[in-house]
Amino acid sequence: MAEIACLFARFGFRLQTEGRYREAEFVQKLALRLQPNQYFTNLPLAATYHETGRHDDALPLFKQGLDRFQDFENKTNAIAPVLSPAKCLGPDVEIRKLRNRYRKMYEACLKATEGKSLSGFYLLISMELLF
């Protein structure tokens, strides 16, 4: 299943780089269903959500994906080359640049959602005080 998810992730990543976000999201969700705990399924979908302004949806995927990416970088076992960024996302992908790109997107999502939760909280409190 991991290899199939890897193929879906690669195709979705390619669609995303072409700006075909709707198709990318569809394929990336298929990859995520097959391998929900892999960086190569979490991060591209998170990036698609980020690019389409769905920051709340992107945040948990970024968090989990970046954690898994770190695990991948720390491992030296035999399975790592099979599910490497070059295999799952593209042959020209440099690991360090990819990780930095996703971290910047994650930080942008954090900034975009920064005031949302507090303003919603204050609205709820205000409504409770009125009624």
PDB file of C-alpha atoms in Angstrom:
ATOM      1  CA  MET A   1       0.000   0.000   0.000  1.00  0.00           C
ATOM      2  CA  ALA A   2       2.843   2.394   0.760  1.00  0.00           C
ATOM      3  CA  GLU A   3       4.098   2.222  -2.819  1.00  0.00           C
ATOM      4  CA  ILE A   4       0.640   3.008  -4.226  1.00  0.00           C
ATOM      5  CA  ALA A   5       0.260   5.920  -1.809  1.00  0.00           C
ATOM      6  CA  CYS A   6       3.698   7.072  -2.913  1.00  0.00           C
ATOM      7  CA  LEU A   7       2.581   7.054  -6.571  1.00  0.00           C
ATOM      8  CA  PHE A   8      -0.598   8.994  -5.737  1.00  0.00           C
ATOM      9  CA  ALA A   9       1.427  11.471  -3.687  1.00  0.00           C
ATOM     10  CA  ARG A  10       3.848  12.014  -6.578  1.00  0.00           C
ATOM     11  CA  PHE A  11       1.008  12.585  -9.035  1.00  0.00           C
ATOM     12  CA  GLY A  12      -0.741  14.957  -6.624  1.00  0.00           C
ATOM     13  CA  PHE A  13       2.501  16.855  -6.036  1.00  0.00           C
ATOM     14  CA  ARG A  14       2.889  17.271  -9.793  1.00  0.00           C
ATOM     15  CA  LEU A  15      -0.693  18.512 -10.187  1.00  0.00           C
ATOM     16  CA  GLN A  16      -0.121  20.942  -7.343  1.00  0.00           C
ATOM     17  CA  THR A  17       2.995  22.397  -8.972  1.00  0.00           C
ATOM     18  CA  GLU A  18       0.882  22.963 -12.098  1.00  0.00           C
ATOM     19  CA  GLY A  19      -1.683  24.900 -10.051  1.00  0.00           C
ATOM     20  CA  ARG A  20      -4.345  22.218 -10.523  1.00  0.00           C
ATOM     21  CA  TYR A  21      -5.395  22.264  -6.890  1.00  0.00           C
ATOM     22  CA  ARG A  22      -8.784  20.576  -7.168  1.00  0.00           C
ATOM     23  CA  GLU A  23      -7.311  17.550  -8.931  1.00  0.00           C
ATOM     24  CA  ALA A  24      -4.290  17.580  -6.633  1.00  0.00           C
ATOM     25  CA  GLU A  25      -6.508  17.551  -3.559  1.00  0.00           C
ATOM     26  CA  PHE A  26      -8.478  14.576  -4.867  1.00  0.00           C
ATOM     27  CA  VAL A  27      -5.363  12.497  -5.561  1.00  0.00           C
ATOM     28  CA  GLN A  28      -3.637  13.608  -2.358  1.00  0.00           C
ATOM     29  CA  LYS A  29      -6.650  12.545  -0.295  1.00  0.00           C
ATOM     30  CA  LEU A  30      -6.422   9.089  -1.875  1.00  0.00           C
ATOM     31  CA  ALA A  31      -2.759   8.902  -0.890  1.00  0.00           C
ATOM     32  CA  LEU A  32      -3.596  10.060   2.637  1.00  0.00           C
ATOM     33  CA  ARG A  33      -6.241   7.361   3.028  1.00  0.00           C
ATOM     34  CA  LEU A  34      -3.715   4.693   2.075  1.00  0.00           C
ATOM     35  CA  GLN A  35      -0.903   6.021   4.278  1.00  0.00           C
ATOM     36  CA  PRO A  36      -2.244   8.525   6.836  1.00  0.00           C
ATOM     37  CA  ASN A  37       0.958   8.673   8.890  1.00  0.00           C
ATOM     38  CA  GLN A  38       3.498   9.478   6.200  1.00  0.00           C
ATOM     39  CA  TYR A  39       5.087  12.843   5.509  1.00  0.00           C
ATOM     40  CA  PHE A  40       4.719  12.337   1.760  1.00  0.00           C
ATOM     41  CA  THR A  41       0.929  12.113   2.106  1.00  0.00           C
ATOM     42  CA  ASN A  42       0.445  14.767   4.800  1.00  0.00           C
ATOM     43  CA  LEU A  43       2.630  17.606   3.550  1.00  0.00           C
ATOM     44  CA  PRO A  44       1.505  17.892  -0.083  1.00  0.00           C
ATOM     45  CA  LEU A  45      -2.168  17.942   0.931  1.00  0.00           C
ATOM     46  CA  ALA A  46      -1.377  20.511   3.621  1.00  0.00           C
ATOM     47  CA  ALA A  47       0.333  22.637   0.968  1.00  0.00           C
ATOM     48  CA  THR A  48      -2.696  22.358  -1.309  1.00  0.00           C
ATOM     49  CA  TYR A  49      -4.932  23.510   1.540  1.00  0.00           C
ATOM     50  CA  HIS A  50      -2.532  26.369   2.267  1.00  0.00           C
ATOM     51  CA  GLU A  51      -2.446  27.456  -1.370  1.00  0.00           C
ATOM     52  CA  THR A  52      -6.247  27.500  -1.509  1.00  0.00           C
ATOM     53  CA  GLY A  53      -6.636  29.451   1.745  1.00  0.00           C
ATOM     54  CA  ARG A  54      -7.793  26.534   3.895  1.00  0.00           C
ATOM     55  CA  HIS A  55      -5.291  27.184   6.662  1.00  0.00           C
ATOM     56  CA  ASP A  56      -7.292  25.528   9.444  1.00  0.00           C
ATOM     57  CA  ASP A  57      -7.364  22.286   7.449  1.00  0.00           C
ATOM     58  CA  ALA A  58      -3.663  22.571   6.632  1.00  0.00           C
ATOM     59  CA  LEU A  59      -2.302  23.057  10.161  1.00  0.00           C
ATOM     60  CA  PRO A  60      -2.742  19.535  11.578  1.00  0.00           C
ATOM     61  CA  LEU A  61      -1.424  17.987   8.363  1.00  0.00           C
ATOM     62  CA  PHE A  62       1.631  20.252   8.431  1.00  0.00           C
ATOM     63  CA  LYS A  63       2.283  19.406  12.066  1.00  0.00           C
ATOM     64  CA  GLN A  64       2.041  15.664  11.578  1.00  0.00           C
ATOM     65  CA  GLY A  65       3.869  15.734   8.251  1.00  0.00           C
ATOM     66  CA  LEU A  66       6.793  17.798   9.541  1.00  0.00           C
ATOM     67  CA  ASP A  67       7.133  15.472  12.541  1.00  0.00           C
ATOM     68  CA  ARG A  68       7.170  12.450  10.208  1.00  0.00           C
ATOM     69  CA  PHE A  69       9.605  14.193   7.882  1.00  0.00           C
ATOM     70  CA  GLN A  70      11.969  14.642  10.801  1.00  0.00           C
ATOM     71  CA  ASP A  71      11.603  10.938  11.618  1.00  0.00           C
ATOM     72  CA  PHE A  72      12.448  10.106   7.983  1.00  0.00           C
ATOM     73  CA  GLU A  73      15.578  12.244   8.077  1.00  0.00           C
ATOM     74  CA  ASN A  74      16.724  10.604  11.320  1.00  0.00           C
ATOM     75  CA  LYS A  75      16.243   7.037  10.071  1.00  0.00           C
ATOM     76  CA  THR A  76      18.836   5.083   8.186  1.00  0.00           C
ATOM     77  CA  ASN A  77      16.928   1.817   7.747  1.00  0.00           C
ATOM     78  CA  ALA A  78      16.348  -0.021   4.477  1.00  0.00           C
ATOM     79  CA  ILE A  79      12.792   1.245   3.889  1.00  0.00           C
ATOM     80  CA  ALA A  80      13.782   4.924   3.765  1.00  0.00           C
ATOM     81  CA  PRO A  81      15.104   4.916   0.165  1.00  0.00           C
ATOM     82  CA  VAL A  82      11.877   3.298  -1.065  1.00  0.00           C
ATOM     83  CA  LEU A  83       9.739   6.104   0.372  1.00  0.00           C
ATOM     84  CA  SER A  84      12.155   8.984  -0.101  1.00  0.00           C
ATOM     85  CA  PRO A  85      11.089  12.434  -1.319  1.00  0.00           C
ATOM     86  CA  ALA A  86      12.720  11.706  -4.675  1.00  0.00           C
ATOM     87  CA  LYS A  87      10.622   8.564  -5.031  1.00  0.00           C
ATOM     88  CA  CYS A  88       7.333   9.921  -3.684  1.00  0.00           C
ATOM     89  CA  LEU A  89       7.360  13.562  -4.730  1.00  0.00           C
ATOM     90  CA  GLY A  90       9.777  13.985  -7.599  1.00  0.00           C
ATOM     91  CA  PRO A  91      13.302  13.160  -8.745  1.00  0.00           C
ATOM     92  CA  ASP A  92      14.445  16.778  -8.590  1.00  0.00           C
ATOM     93  CA  VAL A  93      13.285  17.364  -5.002  1.00  0.00           C
ATOM     94  CA  GLU A  94      16.028  18.381  -2.578  1.00  0.00           C
ATOM     95  CA  ILE A  95      15.183  17.277   0.943  1.00  0.00           C
ATOM     96  CA  ARG A  96      16.421  20.398   2.727  1.00  0.00           C
ATOM     97  CA  LYS A  97      14.666  22.799   0.342  1.00  0.00           C
ATOM     98  CA  LEU A  98      11.463  20.787   0.522  1.00  0.00           C
ATOM     99  CA  ARG A  99      11.470  20.744   4.334  1.00  0.00           C
ATOM    100  CA  ASN A 100      12.127  24.502   4.454  1.00  0.00           C
ATOM    101  CA  ARG A 101       9.357  25.167   1.937  1.00  0.00           C
ATOM    102  CA  TYR A 102       6.849  23.231   4.039  1.00  0.00           C
ATOM    103  CA  ARG A 103       8.010  24.899   7.254  1.00  0.00           C
ATOM    104  CA  LYS A 104       7.483  28.334   5.713  1.00  0.00           C
ATOM    105  CA  MET A 105       3.987  27.349   4.599  1.00  0.00           C
ATOM    106  CA  TYR A 106       3.249  26.009   8.085  1.00  0.00           C
ATOM    107  CA  GLU A 107       4.391  29.275   9.657  1.00  0.00           C
ATOM    108  CA  ALA A 108       2.247  31.231   7.177  1.00  0.00           C
ATOM    109  CA  CYS A 109      -0.777  29.110   8.140  1.00  0.00           C
ATOM    110  CA  LEU A 110      -0.099  29.765  11.812  1.00  0.00           C
ATOM    111  CA  LYS A 111      -0.020  33.509  11.147  1.00  0.00           C
ATOM    112  CA  ALA A 112      -3.167  33.350   9.025  1.00  0.00           C
ATOM    113  CA  THR A 113      -5.110  31.618  11.795  1.00  0.00           C
ATOM    114  CA  GLU A 114      -3.500  33.463  14.694  1.00  0.00           C
ATOM    115  CA  GLY A 115      -6.345  35.836  15.570  1.00  0.00           C
ATOM    116  CA  LYS A 116      -9.216  33.618  14.458  1.00  0.00           C
ATOM    117  CA  SER A 117      -9.579  31.464  17.508  1.00  0.00           C
ATOM    118  CA  LEU A 118      -9.413  34.366  19.937  1.00  0.00           C
ATOM    119  CA  SER A 119     -11.939  36.482  18.064  1.00  0.00           C
ATOM    120  CA  GLY A 120     -14.325  33.525  17.916  1.00  0.00           C
ATOM    121  CA  PHE A 121     -13.819  32.973  21.632  1.00  0.00           C
ATOM    122  CA  TYR A 122     -14.549  36.626  22.423  1.00  0.00           C
ATOM    123  CA  LEU A 123     -17.651  36.546  20.221  1.00  0.00           C
ATOM    124  CA  LEU A 124     -18.920  33.496  22.093  1.00  0.00           C
ATOM    125  CA  ILE A 125     -18.275  35.125  25.477  1.00  0.00           C
ATOM    126  CA  SER A 126     -20.023  38.338  24.345  1.00  0.00           C
ATOM    127  CA  MET A 127     -23.077  36.421  23.182  1.00  0.00           C
ATOM    128  CA  GLU A 128     -23.275  34.535  26.475  1.00  0.00           C
ATOM    129  CA  LEU A 129     -23.154  37.823  28.377  1.00  0.00           C
ATOM    130  CA  LEU A 130     -25.943  39.291  26.256  1.00  0.00           C
ATOM    131  CA  PHE A 131     -28.284  36.341  26.694  1.00  0.00           C
TER     132      PHE A 131
END
